[in-house]
CSV table of C-alpha atoms in Angstrom, one decimal:
chain,number,residue,atom,x,y,z
A,1233,MET,CA,-129.4,100.0,221.1
A,1234,VAL,CA,-130.5,101.7,224.2
A,1235,VAL,CA,-127.5,100.5,226.2
A,1236,ASP,CA,-125.0,102.2,223.5
A,1237,GLU,CA,-127.1,105.4,223.7
A,1238,ILE,CA,-126.7,105.4,227.7
A,1239,ARG,CA,-123.0,104.8,227.2
A,1240,ALA,CA,-122.5,107.5,224.8
A,1241,ILE,CA,-124.3,110.0,227.1
A,1242,LEU,CA,-122.2,108.9,230.0
A,1243,GLN,CA,-119.0,109.4,228.0
A,1244,GLN,CA,-120.2,112.9,227.0
A,1245,ARG,CA,-121.1,113.9,230.5
A,1246,GLY,CA,-117.7,112.6,232.0
A,1247,ASP,CA,-115.4,115.0,233.7
A,1248,LYS,CA,-111.5,114.0,233.9
A,1249,GLN,CA,-110.8,116.0,237.0
A,1250,ARG,CA,-113.8,114.7,238.8
A,1251,ALA,CA,-113.0,111.1,237.7
A,1252,ALA,CA,-109.4,111.5,239.0
A,1253,LEU,CA,-110.8,112.6,242.5
A,1254,ALA,CA,-113.2,109.6,242.4
A,1255,GLN,CA,-110.5,107.1,241.7
A,1256,ARG,CA,-108.6,108.3,244.8
A,1257,PHE,CA,-111.8,108.5,247.0
A,1258,PHE,CA,-113.1,105.2,246.1
A,1259,LYS,CA,-109.6,103.4,246.7
A,1260,THR,CA,-109.0,102.1,243.2
A,1261,GLY,CA,-105.1,101.9,243.5
A,1262,PRO,CA,-103.0,98.7,243.7
A,1263,GLY,CA,-104.0,96.6,246.7
A,1264,GLU,CA,-106.9,98.9,247.6
A,1265,TYR,CA,-110.5,97.6,248.1
A,1266,ALA,CA,-111.7,98.8,244.7
A,1267,GLU,CA,-108.4,98.2,242.8
A,1268,GLY,CA,-108.8,98.8,239.0
A,1269,ASP,CA,-112.4,100.4,239.2
A,1270,LEU,CA,-112.8,103.0,236.4
A,1271,PHE,CA,-114.7,106.3,236.7
A,1272,LEU,CA,-115.9,108.7,234.1
A,1273,GLY,CA,-116.5,111.6,236.6
A,1274,ILE,CA,-120.2,111.9,236.9
A,1275,SER,CA,-122.1,113.1,240.0
A,1276,ALA,CA,-124.6,111.0,241.9
A,1277,PRO,CA,-127.4,113.5,241.1
A,1278,GLU,CA,-126.7,113.3,237.4
A,1279,LEU,CA,-126.9,109.5,237.7
A,1280,ARG,CA,-130.3,109.5,239.5
A,1281,THR,CA,-131.7,111.9,236.9
A,1282,LEU,CA,-130.7,109.5,234.1
A,1283,ALA,CA,-132.0,106.6,236.0
A,1284,LYS,CA,-135.5,108.3,235.9
A,1285,GLU,CA,-135.0,109.0,232.3
A,1286,TYR,CA,-134.2,105.3,231.5
A,1287,SER,CA,-136.4,103.7,234.1
A,1288,ASP,CA,-138.1,101.6,231.3
A,1289,LEU,CA,-134.8,99.6,230.7
A,1290,THR,CA,-135.4,95.9,230.3
A,1291,LEU,CA,-133.7,93.6,232.7
A,1292,GLU,CA,-131.4,92.2,230.0
A,1293,GLU,CA,-130.3,96.0,229.2
A,1294,ALA,CA,-129.7,96.9,233.0
A,1295,GLU,CA,-127.6,93.7,233.2
A,1296,GLN,CA,-125.5,94.6,230.5
A,1297,LEU,CA,-124.8,97.9,231.9
A,1298,LEU,CA,-124.0,96.2,235.2
A,1299,HIS,CA,-121.4,94.1,233.6
A,1300,SER,CA,-119.1,97.0,232.9
A,1301,ALA,CA,-115.8,98.0,234.0
A,1302,ILE,CA,-117.0,101.6,234.3
A,1303,HIS,CA,-118.3,102.5,237.8
A,1304,GLU,CA,-121.0,104.9,236.7
A,1305,GLU,CA,-122.4,102.3,234.2
A,1306,ARG,CA,-122.9,99.9,237.2
A,1307,SER,CA,-124.3,102.7,239.4
A,1308,LEU,CA,-126.8,103.6,236.9
A,1309,ALA,CA,-127.8,99.9,236.2
A,1310,LEU,CA,-128.5,99.5,240.0
A,1311,LEU,CA,-130.4,102.7,240.3
A,1312,VAL,CA,-132.6,101.7,237.5
A,1313,LEU,CA,-133.0,98.1,239.1
A,1314,ALA,CA,-134.1,99.8,242.2
A,1315,ARG,CA,-136.7,101.8,240.4
A,1316,LEU,CA,-137.9,98.9,238.4
A,1317,TYR,CA,-138.2,96.9,241.6
A,1318,ALA,CA,-140.2,99.6,243.4
A,1319,LYS,CA,-143.0,99.6,240.6
A,1320,GLY,CA,-142.7,96.1,239.6
A,1321,THR,CA,-145.1,93.1,239.9
A,1322,GLU,CA,-144.5,90.3,242.3
A,1323,ALA,CA,-142.9,88.4,239.4
A,1324,ALA,CA,-140.8,91.3,238.3
A,1325,LYS,CA,-139.5,91.7,241.9
A,1326,LYS,CA,-138.4,88.2,242.0
A,1327,SER,CA,-136.5,88.3,238.8
A,1328,ILE,CA,-134.8,91.7,239.9
A,1329,TYR,CA,-133.9,90.1,243.1
A,1330,ARG,CA,-132.5,87.0,241.6
A,1331,LEU,CA,-130.6,89.0,239.0
A,1332,TYR,CA,-129.1,91.2,241.9
A,1333,LEU,CA,-128.0,88.1,243.9
A,1334,ASP,CA,-126.5,86.4,240.7
A,1335,ASN,CA,-124.5,89.6,240.0
A,1336,THR,CA,-123.0,90.6,243.3
A,1337,GLN,CA,-119.4,90.5,241.8
A,1338,TRP,CA,-120.4,93.7,239.9
A,1339,VAL,CA,-121.8,95.4,243.1
A,1340,ASN,CA,-118.4,96.1,244.1
A,1341,ASN,CA,-118.0,99.4,245.8
A,1342,TRP,CA,-119.6,100.6,248.8
A,1343,ASP,CA,-121.6,103.3,247.1
A,1344,LEU,CA,-123.1,100.5,244.7
A,1345,VAL,CA,-123.9,98.3,247.7
A,1346,ASP,CA,-125.6,101.2,249.6
A,1347,CYS,CA,-127.9,102.4,246.8
A,1348,SER,CA,-129.1,98.9,246.0
A,1349,ALA,CA,-129.0,96.4,248.9
A,1350,PRO,CA,-131.9,98.1,251.1
A,1351,ASN,CA,-134.2,98.6,247.9
A,1352,ILE,CA,-133.7,95.2,246.4
A,1353,ALA,CA,-132.4,92.5,248.6
A,1354,GLY,CA,-133.8,94.1,251.8
A,1355,ALA,CA,-137.3,94.8,250.2
A,1356,TYR,CA,-137.5,91.4,248.7
A,1357,LEU,CA,-136.6,89.4,251.9
A,1358,ARG,CA,-138.4,91.6,254.4
A,1359,HIS,CA,-141.4,89.0,254.5
A,1360,ARG,CA,-139.4,86.0,253.4
A,1361,SER,CA,-136.7,83.7,254.9
A,1362,LYS,CA,-133.5,85.7,255.8
A,1363,ARG,CA,-131.3,82.9,255.2
A,1364,PRO,CA,-129.8,84.4,252.1
A,1365,LEU,CA,-128.6,87.4,254.2
A,1366,TYR,CA,-126.9,85.1,256.6
A,1367,GLN,CA,-125.2,83.3,253.7
A,1368,LEU,CA,-124.0,86.5,252.5
A,1369,ALA,CA,-122.7,87.6,255.9
A,1370,ARG,CA,-120.5,84.5,255.7
A,1371,SER,CA,-119.2,85.2,252.3
A,1372,PRO,CA,-115.4,85.6,251.6
A,1373,LEU,CA,-116.6,88.5,249.4
A,1374,LEU,CA,-116.4,91.9,251.2
A,1375,TRP,CA,-119.3,93.3,249.1
A,1376,GLU,CA,-121.5,90.5,249.7
A,1377,ARG,CA,-120.9,90.8,253.6
A,1378,ARG,CA,-121.7,94.6,253.3
A,1379,ILE,CA,-124.8,93.7,251.3
A,1380,SER,CA,-125.9,91.5,254.1
A,1381,ILE,CA,-125.9,94.2,256.8
A,1382,ILE,CA,-126.9,97.2,254.6
A,1383,ALA,CA,-129.9,95.3,253.2
A,1384,THR,CA,-131.4,95.3,256.7
A,1385,LEU,CA,-131.7,99.1,256.6
A,1386,HIS,CA,-135.2,98.2,254.8
A,1387,PHE,CA,-136.1,96.3,257.8
A,1388,ILE,CA,-134.9,99.1,260.1
A,1389,ARG,CA,-137.0,101.5,258.3
A,1390,HIS,CA,-140.3,99.4,259.2
A,1391,ASN,CA,-139.0,99.4,262.9
A,1392,GLU,CA,-137.8,95.6,262.7
A,1393,PHE,CA,-134.3,95.4,264.1
A,1394,ALA,CA,-133.7,91.6,264.9
A,1395,GLU,CA,-131.8,90.9,261.6
A,1396,THR,CA,-129.6,93.9,261.8
A,1397,LEU,CA,-128.5,92.9,265.4
A,1398,LYS,CA,-128.0,89.3,264.5
A,1399,ILE,CA,-126.0,90.1,261.4
A,1400,ALA,CA,-123.9,92.8,263.2
A,1401,GLU,CA,-123.0,90.2,265.8
A,1402,MET,CA,-121.8,87.9,263.1
A,1403,LEU,CA,-119.6,90.6,261.7
A,1404,LEU,CA,-118.0,91.5,265.0
A,1405,GLY,CA,-114.7,89.7,264.0
A,1406,ASP,CA,-114.7,90.9,260.3
A,1407,GLN,CA,-111.3,92.3,259.4
A,1408,GLU,CA,-112.6,95.0,256.8
A,1409,ASP,CA,-112.9,98.5,257.8
A,1410,LEU,CA,-115.9,98.9,255.3
A,1411,ILE,CA,-117.6,96.3,257.2
A,1412,HIS,CA,-117.0,97.9,260.6
A,1413,LYS,CA,-118.4,101.2,259.0
A,1414,ALA,CA,-121.4,99.6,257.6
A,1415,ALA,CA,-122.2,97.7,260.9
A,1416,GLY,CA,-121.8,100.7,263.0
A,1417,TRP,CA,-124.1,102.8,260.7
A,1418,MET,CA,-126.9,100.2,260.8
A,1419,LEU,CA,-126.6,100.0,264.8
A,1420,ARG,CA,-126.9,103.8,264.8
A,1421,GLU,CA,-130.0,103.7,262.5
A,1422,VAL,CA,-131.5,101.1,265.1
A,1423,GLY,CA,-130.9,103.5,267.8
A,1424,LYS,CA,-132.5,106.4,266.1
A,1425,ARG,CA,-135.7,104.5,266.1
A,1426,HIS,CA,-135.2,102.4,269.3
A,1427,LEU,CA,-132.4,103.4,271.6
A,1428,PRO,CA,-132.8,100.4,274.0
A,1429,SER,CA,-132.3,98.0,271.2
A,1430,GLU,CA,-129.0,99.6,270.2
A,1431,GLU,CA,-127.9,100.0,273.7
A,1432,GLU,CA,-128.7,96.4,274.8
A,1433,PHE,CA,-126.4,95.1,272.0
A,1434,LEU,CA,-123.6,97.7,272.8
A,1435,ARG,CA,-123.6,96.6,276.6
A,1436,ARG,CA,-123.0,93.1,275.3
A,1437,HIS,CA,-120.4,93.8,272.7
A,1438,TYR,CA,-118.7,97.3,273.1
A,1439,ARG,CA,-115.6,95.8,274.7
A,1440,VAL,CA,-114.9,93.6,271.7
A,1441,MET,CA,-116.4,95.5,268.8
A,1442,PRO,CA,-114.0,97.0,266.2
A,1443,ARG,CA,-113.2,100.6,267.2
A,1444,THR,CA,-114.6,102.0,263.9
A,1445,MET,CA,-117.8,100.1,264.4
A,1446,LEU,CA,-118.2,101.4,267.9
A,1447,ARG,CA,-117.5,104.9,266.9
A,1448,TYR,CA,-120.0,104.8,264.1
A,1449,ALA,CA,-122.6,103.2,266.5
A,1450,ILE,CA,-122.3,105.8,269.2
A,1451,GLU,CA,-121.9,108.9,266.8
A,1452,ARG,CA,-125.1,110.6,268.0
A,1453,PHE,CA,-124.6,109.9,271.6
A,1454,PRO,CA,-124.1,112.8,274.0
A,1455,PRO,CA,-120.2,113.6,274.4
A,1456,ALA,CA,-120.1,112.3,278.0
A,1457,LYS,CA,-122.0,109.0,277.1
A,1458,ARG,CA,-119.9,108.6,273.9
A,1459,ARG,CA,-116.8,109.0,276.0
A,1460,ARG,CA,-117.8,106.4,278.5
A,1461,TYR,CA,-118.3,103.7,275.9
A,1462,LEU,CA,-114.9,104.5,274.2
A,1463,ASP,CA,-113.2,104.4,277.7
A,1464,GLY,CA,-114.8,101.1,278.5
A,1465,LYS,CA,-116.7,102.4,281.5
A,1466,VAL,CA,-120.3,101.8,280.8
Protein backbone atom coordinates (compact mmCIF):
# COMPACT_ATOMS: atom_id res chain seq x y z
CA MET A 1 0.00 0.00 0.00
CA VAL A 2 1.13 3.56 -0.71
CA VAL A 3 0.39 4.62 2.85
CA ASP A 4 2.62 1.87 4.22
CA GLU A 5 5.36 2.95 1.81
CA ILE A 6 5.10 6.57 2.99
CA ARG A 7 5.19 5.54 6.63
CA ALA A 8 8.29 3.46 6.03
CA ILE A 9 10.03 6.39 4.33
CA LEU A 10 9.13 8.72 7.18
CA GLN A 11 10.45 6.26 9.74
CA GLN A 12 13.72 5.94 7.81
CA ARG A 13 14.18 9.70 7.60
CA GLY A 14 13.41 10.38 11.23
CA ASP A 15 15.99 11.99 13.46
CA LYS A 16 15.73 11.30 17.19
CA GLN A 17 17.55 14.47 18.23
CA ARG A 18 15.39 16.66 16.00
CA ALA A 19 12.30 14.81 17.26
CA ALA A 20 13.20 15.58 20.87
CA LEU A 21 13.60 19.26 20.03
CA ALA A 22 10.25 19.25 18.23
CA GLN A 23 8.53 17.64 21.22
CA ARG A 24 9.61 20.62 23.32
CA PHE A 25 9.06 23.31 20.68
CA PHE A 26 5.52 22.17 19.91
CA LYS A 27 4.57 21.86 23.61
CA THR A 28 3.77 18.16 23.82
CA GLY A 29 4.28 17.74 27.57
CA PRO A 30 1.59 17.02 30.18
CA GLY A 31 -0.96 19.84 30.32
CA GLU A 32 0.50 21.62 27.29
CA TYR A 33 -1.51 22.46 24.18
CA ALA A 34 -0.19 19.51 22.13
CA GLU A 35 0.06 16.99 24.93
CA GLY A 36 1.04 13.56 23.63
CA ASP A 37 1.85 14.57 20.05
CA LEU A 38 4.57 12.30 18.62
CA PHE A 39 7.36 13.41 16.30
CA LEU A 40 9.80 11.51 14.10
CA GLY A 41 12.06 14.52 13.55
CA ILE A 42 11.62 15.40 9.87
CA SER A 43 12.06 18.94 8.56
CA ALA A 44 9.29 20.94 6.90
CA PRO A 45 11.22 21.16 3.57
CA GLU A 46 11.54 17.37 3.51
CA LEU A 47 7.81 17.02 4.07
CA ARG A 48 7.01 19.48 1.30
CA THR A 49 9.24 17.52 -1.08
CA LEU A 50 7.47 14.29 -0.16
CA ALA A 51 4.10 15.99 -0.66
CA LYS A 52 5.11 16.74 -4.24
CA GLU A 53 6.26 13.16 -4.79
CA TYR A 54 3.01 11.73 -3.44
CA SER A 55 0.61 14.38 -4.74
CA ASP A 56 -1.43 11.68 -6.49
CA LEU A 57 -2.67 10.14 -3.25
CA THR A 58 -6.36 9.39 -3.10
CA LEU A 59 -8.46 11.20 -0.52
CA GLU A 60 -8.87 7.92 1.32
CA GLU A 61 -5.10 7.47 1.53
CA ALA A 62 -4.59 11.06 2.66
CA GLU A 63 -7.24 10.60 5.34
CA GLN A 64 -5.47 7.47 6.57
CA LEU A 65 -2.30 9.47 7.07
CA LEU A 66 -4.25 12.28 8.71
CA HIS A 67 -5.60 9.83 11.31
CA SER A 68 -2.12 9.21 12.68
CA ALA A 69 -0.65 9.79 16.10
CA ILE A 70 2.56 10.89 14.37
CA HIS A 71 2.78 14.59 13.65
CA GLU A 72 4.71 14.33 10.39
CA GLU A 73 2.18 11.91 8.93
CA ARG A 74 -0.62 14.36 9.64
CA SER A 75 1.46 17.23 8.27
CA LEU A 76 2.21 15.34 5.06
CA ALA A 77 -1.46 14.46 4.65
CA LEU A 78 -2.47 18.12 4.92
CA LEU A 79 0.24 19.25 2.50
CA VAL A 80 -0.97 16.67 -0.01
CA LEU A 81 -4.61 17.69 0.48
CA ALA A 82 -3.70 21.34 -0.13
CA ARG A 83 -1.94 20.37 -3.36
CA LEU A 84 -4.86 18.21 -4.46
CA TYR A 85 -7.22 21.07 -3.70
CA ALA A 86 -5.22 23.56 -5.77
CA LYS A 87 -5.36 21.41 -8.90
CA GLY A 88 -8.71 19.72 -8.32
CA THR A 89 -12.06 20.02 -10.05
CA GLU A 90 -14.88 21.81 -8.27
CA ALA A 91 -16.23 18.44 -7.15
CA ALA A 92 -12.80 17.42 -5.83
CA LYS A 93 -12.42 20.73 -3.99
CA LYS A 94 -15.77 20.24 -2.31
CA SER A 95 -14.79 16.73 -1.20
CA ILE A 96 -11.44 17.92 0.17
CA TYR A 97 -13.08 20.79 2.04
CA ARG A 98 -15.63 18.44 3.59
CA LEU A 99 -12.93 15.94 4.53
CA TYR A 100 -10.98 18.77 6.16
CA LEU A 101 -13.87 20.03 8.28
CA ASP A 102 -14.82 16.48 9.25
CA ASN A 103 -11.30 15.89 10.56
CA THR A 104 -10.38 19.06 12.41
CA GLN A 105 -9.58 17.02 15.52
CA TRP A 106 -6.51 15.78 13.62
CA VAL A 107 -5.45 19.30 12.56
CA ASN A 108 -4.23 19.70 16.09
CA ASN A 109 -1.13 21.84 16.20
CA TRP A 110 -0.49 25.37 15.04
CA ASP A 111 1.74 24.40 12.11
CA LEU A 112 -0.87 21.94 10.85
CA VAL A 113 -3.52 24.65 10.92
CA ASP A 114 -1.28 27.22 9.29
CA CYS A 115 -0.27 25.05 6.32
CA SER A 116 -3.83 24.00 5.54
CA ALA A 117 -6.53 26.42 6.70
CA PRO A 118 -5.94 29.19 4.10
CA ASN A 119 -5.38 26.75 1.25
CA ILE A 120 -8.41 24.57 1.90
CA ALA A 121 -11.03 26.20 4.14
CA GLY A 122 -10.21 29.76 3.11
CA ALA A 123 -9.96 28.94 -0.59
CA TYR A 124 -13.24 27.02 -0.61
CA LEU A 125 -15.22 29.63 1.30
CA ARG A 126 -13.96 32.74 -0.47
CA HIS A 127 -16.97 32.93 -2.79
CA ARG A 128 -19.36 31.11 -0.45
CA SER A 129 -21.10 31.73 2.84
CA LYS A 130 -18.63 32.43 5.64
CA ARG A 131 -20.95 30.92 8.23
CA PRO A 132 -18.69 27.87 8.79
CA LEU A 133 -15.84 30.16 9.85
CA TYR A 134 -18.01 31.88 12.43
CA GLN A 135 -19.09 28.49 13.76
CA LEU A 136 -15.45 27.48 14.07
CA ALA A 137 -14.64 30.78 15.82
CA ARG A 138 -17.17 29.83 18.52
CA SER A 139 -15.83 26.29 18.93
CA PRO A 140 -14.56 25.08 22.31
CA LEU A 141 -11.70 23.44 20.38
CA LEU A 142 -8.60 25.63 20.22
CA TRP A 143 -7.58 24.36 16.80
CA GLU A 144 -10.96 25.06 15.23
CA ARG A 145 -10.81 28.64 16.49
CA ARG A 146 -7.33 28.98 15.02
CA ILE A 147 -8.59 27.57 11.71
CA SER A 148 -11.32 30.21 11.67
CA ILE A 149 -8.92 33.14 11.74
CA ILE A 150 -6.00 31.64 9.80
CA ALA A 151 -8.33 30.60 6.97
CA THR A 152 -8.96 34.30 6.33
CA LEU A 153 -5.36 34.68 5.15
CA HIS A 154 -6.69 33.50 1.79
CA PHE A 155 -9.11 36.44 1.72
CA ILE A 156 -6.42 38.89 2.82
CA ARG A 157 -4.26 37.79 -0.10
CA HIS A 158 -7.13 38.94 -2.33
CA ASN A 159 -7.43 42.28 -0.45
CA GLU A 160 -10.63 41.21 1.28
CA PHE A 161 -10.44 42.07 4.98
CA ALA A 162 -13.97 42.05 6.40
CA GLU A 163 -14.01 38.45 7.67
CA THR A 164 -10.58 38.78 9.30
CA LEU A 165 -11.69 41.86 11.20
CA LYS A 166 -15.00 40.32 12.28
CA ILE A 167 -13.44 37.08 13.47
CA ALA A 168 -10.57 38.89 15.20
CA GLU A 169 -13.21 40.87 17.09
CA MET A 170 -14.96 37.64 18.08
CA LEU A 171 -11.67 36.30 19.45
CA LEU A 172 -10.75 39.33 21.57
CA GLY A 173 -11.82 37.52 24.73
CA ASP A 174 -10.17 34.21 23.89
CA GLN A 175 -8.02 32.79 26.67
CA GLU A 176 -5.47 30.97 24.49
CA ASP A 177 -2.15 32.57 23.60
CA LEU A 178 -2.07 30.69 20.29
CA ILE A 179 -5.29 32.45 19.31
CA HIS A 180 -3.90 35.83 20.38
CA LYS A 181 -0.85 35.21 18.17
CA ALA A 182 -2.96 34.06 15.22
CA ALA A 183 -5.37 37.00 15.36
CA GLY A 184 -2.54 39.50 15.78
CA TRP A 185 -0.70 37.97 12.84
CA MET A 186 -3.77 38.23 10.60
CA LEU A 187 -4.33 41.85 11.65
CA ARG A 188 -0.71 42.58 10.75
CA GLU A 189 -1.28 40.95 7.34
CA VAL A 190 -4.29 43.22 6.82
CA GLY A 191 -2.14 46.22 7.69
CA LYS A 192 0.54 45.24 5.20
CA ARG A 193 -2.07 45.55 2.45
CA HIS A 194 -4.33 48.30 3.80
CA LEU A 195 -3.07 50.01 6.93
CA PRO A 196 -6.22 52.13 7.49
CA SER A 197 -8.31 48.95 7.93
CA GLU A 198 -5.96 47.59 10.58
CA GLU A 199 -5.66 50.90 12.39
CA GLU A 200 -9.41 51.46 12.46
CA PHE A 201 -9.73 48.07 14.18
CA LEU A 202 -6.90 48.88 16.58
CA ARG A 203 -8.32 52.26 17.56
CA ARG A 204 -11.56 50.58 18.57
CA HIS A 205 -10.03 47.64 20.40
CA TYR A 206 -6.39 48.16 21.35
CA ARG A 207 -7.19 49.00 24.98
CA VAL A 208 -8.92 45.63 25.52
CA MET A 209 -6.92 43.42 23.16
CA PRO A 210 -4.81 40.68 24.73
CA ARG A 211 -1.27 42.03 24.94
CA THR A 212 0.14 39.31 22.70
CA MET A 213 -2.47 39.98 20.02
CA LEU A 214 -1.66 43.69 20.10
CA ARG A 215 2.09 43.10 19.95
CA TYR A 216 1.76 40.83 16.93
CA ALA A 217 -0.59 43.27 15.20
CA ILE A 218 1.72 46.28 15.57
CA GLU A 219 5.02 44.45 15.04
CA ARG A 220 5.81 46.33 11.80
CA PHE A 221 4.86 49.79 13.10
CA PRO A 222 7.60 52.39 13.64
CA PRO A 223 8.97 52.14 17.22
CA ALA A 224 7.41 55.41 18.44
CA LYS A 225 3.99 54.49 17.09
CA ARG A 226 4.24 50.99 18.51
CA ARG A 227 5.10 52.47 21.89
CA ARG A 228 2.02 54.72 21.84
CA TYR A 229 -0.22 51.72 21.29
CA LEU A 230 1.46 49.73 24.04
CA ASP A 231 1.21 52.70 26.44
CA GLY A 232 -2.44 53.32 25.59
CA LYS A 233 -1.78 56.82 24.23
CA VAL A 234 -3.05 56.62 20.65
